[in-house]
Coordinates of C-alpha atoms in Angstrom, one line a residue:
M250 CA -0.3 23.5 -80.0
G251 CA 2.0 22.0 -82.8
R252 CA 1.7 22.1 -86.2
S253 CA -2.0 22.8 -87.7
S254 CA -4.2 18.9 -88.9
F255 CA -4.0 20.7 -92.0
R256 CA -0.3 21.4 -92.5
Q257 CA 0.4 17.7 -91.6
T258 CA -1.6 16.0 -94.5
G259 CA 0.3 18.8 -97.1
I260 CA -3.1 20.9 -97.2
V261 CA -2.8 25.1 -97.9
L262 CA -5.3 26.8 -96.5
K263 CA -6.8 29.9 -98.4
G264 CA -8.3 33.0 -96.6
L265 CA -10.2 36.2 -98.6
I266 CA -8.4 39.6 -96.5
F267 CA -9.3 42.7 -97.3
D268 CA -6.1 44.5 -96.0
I269 CA -2.8 44.4 -94.3
K270 CA -1.3 47.0 -92.1
R271 CA 1.8 47.3 -91.0
F272 CA 3.9 49.2 -88.1
A273 CA 0.0 49.2 -86.5
I274 CA 0.3 50.6 -82.7
H275 CA -3.3 50.8 -81.3
D276 CA -3.9 46.5 -82.1
G277 CA -2.6 45.0 -78.9
P278 CA 0.3 45.6 -77.2
G279 CA 4.1 46.5 -79.1
I280 CA 4.1 46.8 -82.2
R281 CA 2.5 44.9 -85.4
T282 CA 1.6 43.9 -88.7
T283 CA -2.9 43.6 -88.6
V284 CA -5.0 41.6 -90.9
F285 CA -8.2 42.4 -92.0
F286 CA -10.2 38.8 -93.2
K287 CA -13.4 39.9 -95.3
G288 CA -17.1 38.6 -93.8
C289 CA -18.6 39.8 -90.6
P290 CA -21.6 37.9 -88.8
L291 CA -22.8 41.6 -87.3
K292 CA -24.3 44.0 -90.0
C293 CA -23.7 47.0 -88.1
P294 CA -24.3 50.0 -89.6
W295 CA -21.7 52.4 -88.1
C296 CA -18.6 50.4 -88.9
H297 CA -15.6 52.1 -89.6
N298 CA -14.8 49.2 -92.1
P299 CA -18.1 48.7 -93.9
E300 CA -16.2 47.0 -96.8
G301 CA -15.2 44.2 -94.3
I302 CA -18.5 42.9 -93.7
D303 CA -19.8 41.2 -97.0
P304 CA -17.6 37.5 -97.2
S305 CA -16.9 38.1 -101.4
P306 CA -14.9 40.9 -102.9
E307 CA -16.5 43.2 -104.0
I308 CA -14.9 46.4 -106.9
I309 CA -15.0 49.9 -104.6
V310 CA -15.4 53.3 -106.8
S311 CA -13.3 56.6 -105.2
D312 CA -15.3 59.6 -107.3
D313 CA -12.7 61.7 -106.4
R314 CA -10.2 60.2 -107.5
C315 CA -12.3 59.4 -110.9
I316 CA -10.6 61.8 -114.2
A317 CA -13.9 61.1 -116.4
C318 CA -11.2 59.5 -118.9
F319 CA -13.8 56.5 -119.3
D320 CA -11.8 54.0 -120.2
C321 CA -13.1 51.4 -117.5
V322 CA -16.4 51.9 -119.2
A323 CA -14.8 50.8 -122.8
V324 CA -12.8 47.8 -121.5
C325 CA -16.0 46.0 -119.2
P326 CA -17.0 42.9 -121.2
K327 CA -20.2 42.5 -118.8
G328 CA -20.8 46.0 -120.2
A329 CA -21.8 46.6 -115.9
I330 CA -20.0 50.4 -116.0
A331 CA -21.7 53.7 -117.5
E332 CA -20.7 57.1 -117.5
A333 CA -22.5 59.6 -114.7
G334 CA -21.4 63.0 -115.0
R335 CA -17.4 63.4 -114.3
T336 CA -17.6 59.8 -112.6
V337 CA -19.0 56.0 -113.3
T338 CA -22.2 54.0 -111.9
I339 CA -20.9 50.5 -111.4
D340 CA -23.8 47.6 -112.5
R341 CA -23.1 45.6 -109.6
A342 CA -25.7 42.7 -110.1
N343 CA -23.5 42.2 -113.7
C344 CA -20.0 42.8 -113.0
D345 CA -18.4 38.9 -112.7
L346 CA -15.1 41.4 -111.3
C347 CA -12.8 40.5 -113.8
G348 CA -10.3 43.1 -113.0
E349 CA -10.0 44.9 -116.2
C350 CA -11.6 48.3 -115.2
V351 CA -9.0 48.6 -112.2
R352 CA -6.0 47.4 -114.6
V353 CA -6.9 50.2 -117.3
C354 CA -8.0 52.7 -114.5
Y355 CA -4.7 55.0 -113.7
A356 CA -5.9 56.7 -111.8
E357 CA -6.5 53.9 -109.0
A358 CA -10.1 55.0 -108.9
L359 CA -11.7 51.7 -109.2
E360 CA -10.4 49.2 -106.4
I361 CA -11.8 45.4 -106.3
V362 CA -12.0 44.7 -102.0
G363 CA -10.9 41.4 -101.1
R364 CA -8.2 39.1 -102.1
E365 CA -7.7 35.5 -101.2
I366 CA -4.2 34.2 -100.3
D367 CA -2.9 30.9 -98.8
S368 CA -1.1 30.7 -94.5
D369 CA 2.5 30.5 -96.5
E370 CA 2.4 34.5 -98.2
L371 CA 0.4 35.5 -95.7
M372 CA 3.0 34.7 -93.1
G373 CA 5.7 36.0 -95.5
E374 CA 3.6 39.3 -94.0
I375 CA 3.5 39.2 -91.2
R376 CA 7.1 37.5 -90.7
K377 CA 8.4 40.9 -92.7
D378 CA 8.4 43.5 -89.2
R379 CA 9.3 40.0 -87.4
I380 CA 12.4 42.6 -85.3
F381 CA 10.3 44.7 -84.5
Y382 CA 7.9 42.3 -82.6
E383 CA 10.9 40.7 -80.2
Q384 CA 11.6 44.6 -80.0
S385 CA 9.0 46.1 -79.0
G386 CA 7.1 42.7 -77.4
G387 CA 4.3 43.5 -80.2
G388 CA 3.0 40.8 -83.3
A389 CA 0.6 39.8 -85.3
T390 CA -3.3 40.9 -85.0
F391 CA -5.7 39.1 -86.4
S392 CA -8.8 41.7 -87.2
G393 CA -12.3 42.1 -89.9
G394 CA -14.9 41.8 -90.1
E395 CA -14.8 38.7 -88.6
P396 CA -11.5 36.2 -88.4
L397 CA -13.6 33.5 -86.7
M398 CA -15.2 33.1 -89.6
Q399 CA -13.2 31.8 -92.0
F400 CA -11.8 29.2 -88.5
D401 CA -9.7 26.8 -90.8
F402 CA -7.5 29.3 -92.1
L403 CA -8.0 31.7 -89.0
A404 CA -6.6 28.4 -86.4
E405 CA -3.6 27.7 -89.6
T406 CA -2.2 31.0 -89.2
L407 CA -2.5 31.2 -85.4
S408 CA -0.8 27.9 -85.4
M409 CA 1.8 29.6 -87.7
C410 CA 2.8 32.3 -85.1
R411 CA 3.1 30.2 -82.7
D412 CA 5.4 27.9 -83.9
E413 CA 7.4 30.9 -84.5
G414 CA 7.4 32.4 -81.0
I415 CA 5.2 35.2 -83.1
G416 CA 2.1 36.8 -80.8
T417 CA -0.3 37.1 -81.2
V418 CA -4.2 39.4 -81.1
L419 CA -7.6 38.5 -82.2
D420 CA -9.7 41.0 -82.6
T421 CA -13.3 39.3 -82.4
S422 CA -17.2 40.7 -82.6
G423 CA -17.4 37.0 -80.4
F424 CA -20.6 36.1 -82.4
V425 CA -19.2 32.5 -82.2
S426 CA -20.5 28.7 -81.0
S427 CA -18.1 27.7 -77.9
E428 CA -17.1 25.0 -79.4
R429 CA -14.8 26.9 -81.8
M430 CA -14.1 29.9 -79.5
I431 CA -12.8 27.4 -76.6
G432 CA -11.0 25.7 -80.0
I433 CA -9.5 28.6 -80.9
A434 CA -8.7 30.3 -77.6
P435 CA -4.8 28.0 -76.8
L436 CA -3.6 30.0 -79.7
V437 CA -4.6 33.9 -79.2
D438 CA -2.6 35.3 -76.7
V439 CA -4.7 38.5 -76.4
F440 CA -8.2 38.8 -77.5
L441 CA -9.9 41.5 -78.7
F442 CA -13.6 41.3 -77.3
D443 CA -15.9 44.4 -78.7
V444 CA -19.4 44.2 -75.4
K445 CA -21.9 46.5 -77.6
H446 CA -25.4 46.0 -75.8
M447 CA -26.3 44.4 -72.6
D448 CA -29.4 44.3 -73.9
S449 CA -30.3 41.2 -76.9
S450 CA -33.3 42.5 -78.7
I451 CA -31.7 46.2 -79.0
H452 CA -28.2 44.5 -80.4
E453 CA -30.6 42.4 -82.6
R454 CA -31.8 45.5 -83.8
Y455 CA -28.9 46.9 -85.1
T456 CA -26.1 44.2 -85.1
G457 CA -28.9 41.6 -87.4
V458 CA -27.6 38.9 -84.6
P459 CA -28.9 38.7 -80.7
N460 CA -26.0 38.8 -78.3
G461 CA -26.4 35.5 -76.5
P462 CA -23.5 34.0 -77.5
I463 CA -21.6 36.8 -77.5
L464 CA -21.6 37.7 -73.7
D465 CA -21.9 33.8 -73.2
N466 CA -18.1 33.6 -75.1
L467 CA -16.5 36.0 -73.1
E468 CA -17.5 35.3 -70.1
L469 CA -16.2 31.0 -70.5
L470 CA -13.0 33.0 -72.0
A471 CA -13.0 34.9 -69.1
K472 CA -13.3 31.5 -66.9
R473 CA -10.7 29.8 -68.8
G474 CA -8.5 32.5 -67.7
A475 CA -7.6 34.0 -71.3
L476 CA -6.3 37.1 -71.0
I477 CA -9.6 40.2 -72.4
V478 CA -8.9 43.1 -73.4
A479 CA -13.0 44.1 -73.7
R480 CA -13.8 47.4 -76.3
F481 CA -16.8 49.6 -76.3
P482 CA -18.1 50.7 -79.4
L483 CA -19.5 54.2 -77.9
V484 CA -22.5 55.5 -80.1
P485 CA -25.2 57.8 -79.1
G486 CA -28.8 56.9 -79.6
F487 CA -27.7 52.6 -79.4
N488 CA -26.2 51.4 -76.6
D489 CA -24.9 55.1 -74.6
S490 CA -27.7 55.5 -72.0
A491 CA -26.9 55.7 -68.9
E492 CA -28.5 52.5 -67.8
N493 CA -26.6 50.1 -70.5
I494 CA -23.2 51.8 -69.4
E495 CA -24.2 50.9 -65.8
E496 CA -24.9 47.4 -67.3
T497 CA -22.5 46.8 -69.1
A498 CA -19.5 47.7 -67.1
S499 CA -21.3 45.7 -64.1
F500 CA -20.7 42.6 -66.7
L501 CA -17.6 43.2 -67.6
A502 CA -16.1 43.5 -63.8
S503 CA -18.5 40.6 -62.8
A504 CA -16.8 38.6 -65.6
G505 CA -13.4 38.9 -64.0
I506 CA -12.6 41.5 -67.3
E507 CA -9.6 44.2 -65.4
E508 CA -9.7 46.2 -69.2
V509 CA -11.7 47.8 -71.2
R510 CA -11.4 50.0 -74.1
I511 CA -13.8 52.9 -75.0
L512 CA -13.9 52.9 -79.0
P513 CA -16.4 56.7 -79.4
Y514 CA -18.0 56.7 -82.7
H515 CA -16.8 59.1 -85.3
K516 CA -17.3 59.3 -89.0
A517 CA -14.1 58.7 -90.6
W518 CA -15.9 55.8 -92.1
L519 CA -19.0 57.5 -94.2
A520 CA -17.1 58.1 -97.5
K521 CA -16.6 53.6 -97.3
Y522 CA -20.0 52.9 -97.7
E523 CA -20.7 55.6 -100.8
K524 CA -17.7 53.8 -102.3
L525 CA -20.0 50.3 -102.1
G526 CA -21.9 51.7 -103.4
K527 CA -24.9 49.5 -102.1
G528 CA -26.7 52.1 -101.3
V529 CA -27.1 51.1 -97.7
R530 CA -28.0 54.4 -95.3
P531 CA -24.8 54.5 -92.5
Y532 CA -25.2 55.1 -88.5
M533 CA -26.0 58.5 -88.6
A534 CA -25.3 60.2 -84.7
D535 CA -23.1 63.3 -82.6
V536 CA -19.6 62.3 -81.9
P537 CA -19.2 61.9 -77.9
S538 CA -18.7 65.6 -76.6
K539 CA -16.0 65.5 -74.5
E540 CA -18.6 65.9 -71.0
D541 CA -20.1 62.4 -72.3
M542 CA -16.9 60.5 -72.5
S543 CA -15.9 61.9 -69.0
G544 CA -18.8 59.7 -67.5
V545 CA -18.8 56.6 -69.2
I546 CA -15.2 56.4 -68.2
A547 CA -16.8 57.1 -64.7
A548 CA -18.8 54.7 -65.0
F549 CA -16.2 51.7 -66.1
R550 CA -13.8 52.9 -63.6
G551 CA -16.6 53.4 -60.7
H552 CA -16.5 48.8 -60.9
G553 CA -13.1 48.9 -60.6
L554 CA -12.1 48.8 -64.4
K555 CA -8.6 49.9 -66.1
V556 CA -10.0 52.4 -69.0
A557 CA -8.4 53.7 -71.9
V558 CA -9.9 55.8 -75.1
G559 CA -9.6 54.3 -78.3
G560 CA -7.8 51.7 -79.9

């Protein structure tokens, strides 16, 4: 596919991202630049990027960095920041994200997560490591959040990567209309496709959405010959039952998927929930043991799937 219809009319699209990670080696083949889009239709309480769920910019507070100078309290035009011992609290309902507090916070304890960027600027970032893509078979990975929530901006950027010979990977929850999934597929070299649970009611109870569109889209892409690496986030108490693992492995094998990556639950992201200050209770569970992992790996391999852990 050539230049997008937007670019042909001179329109430069803008999107909202919350991070760009260079020299990534776990987000697809080779050395990659991973772009994290903000906004996701799923609300997984174990999400390791909870700052990517809300589709709007947010302010975060890192208590461990705060030096209690309270310059932010003095400068806030809305009076939305208050002292709280050796740190501060923010009345987010009153905060208009003007950024004045961030400007005077020399300890970098305050940060606005989510910035607008246009496709030309984003491509400028992606191009910086072109030589490493060429030497390693890498490219750009689009993650999140859910990139497909910003469909036009994603399609525009993917199209620009295509035009410049930069490989593309899409890390997706799969929760999008089939029309959009079909539309984006020609611009994607590899899909990293999450499959979380085979029972739709359980899936919806924990993530906020049913799994029907997700499973349908995976099968649709597979039938069209897309290269898909399935990813299974192993979350104890949610999807680690022998029955669900067996059903998941059977489904992936029957869909023609050849490779699955198991992503074991961990707790490295817990501090992010505190920084967001939303009062959301993250999902708490024990980290899967080596014995647990061995059993899951064996179940997937039993269906002829190539299995890796992480990435």
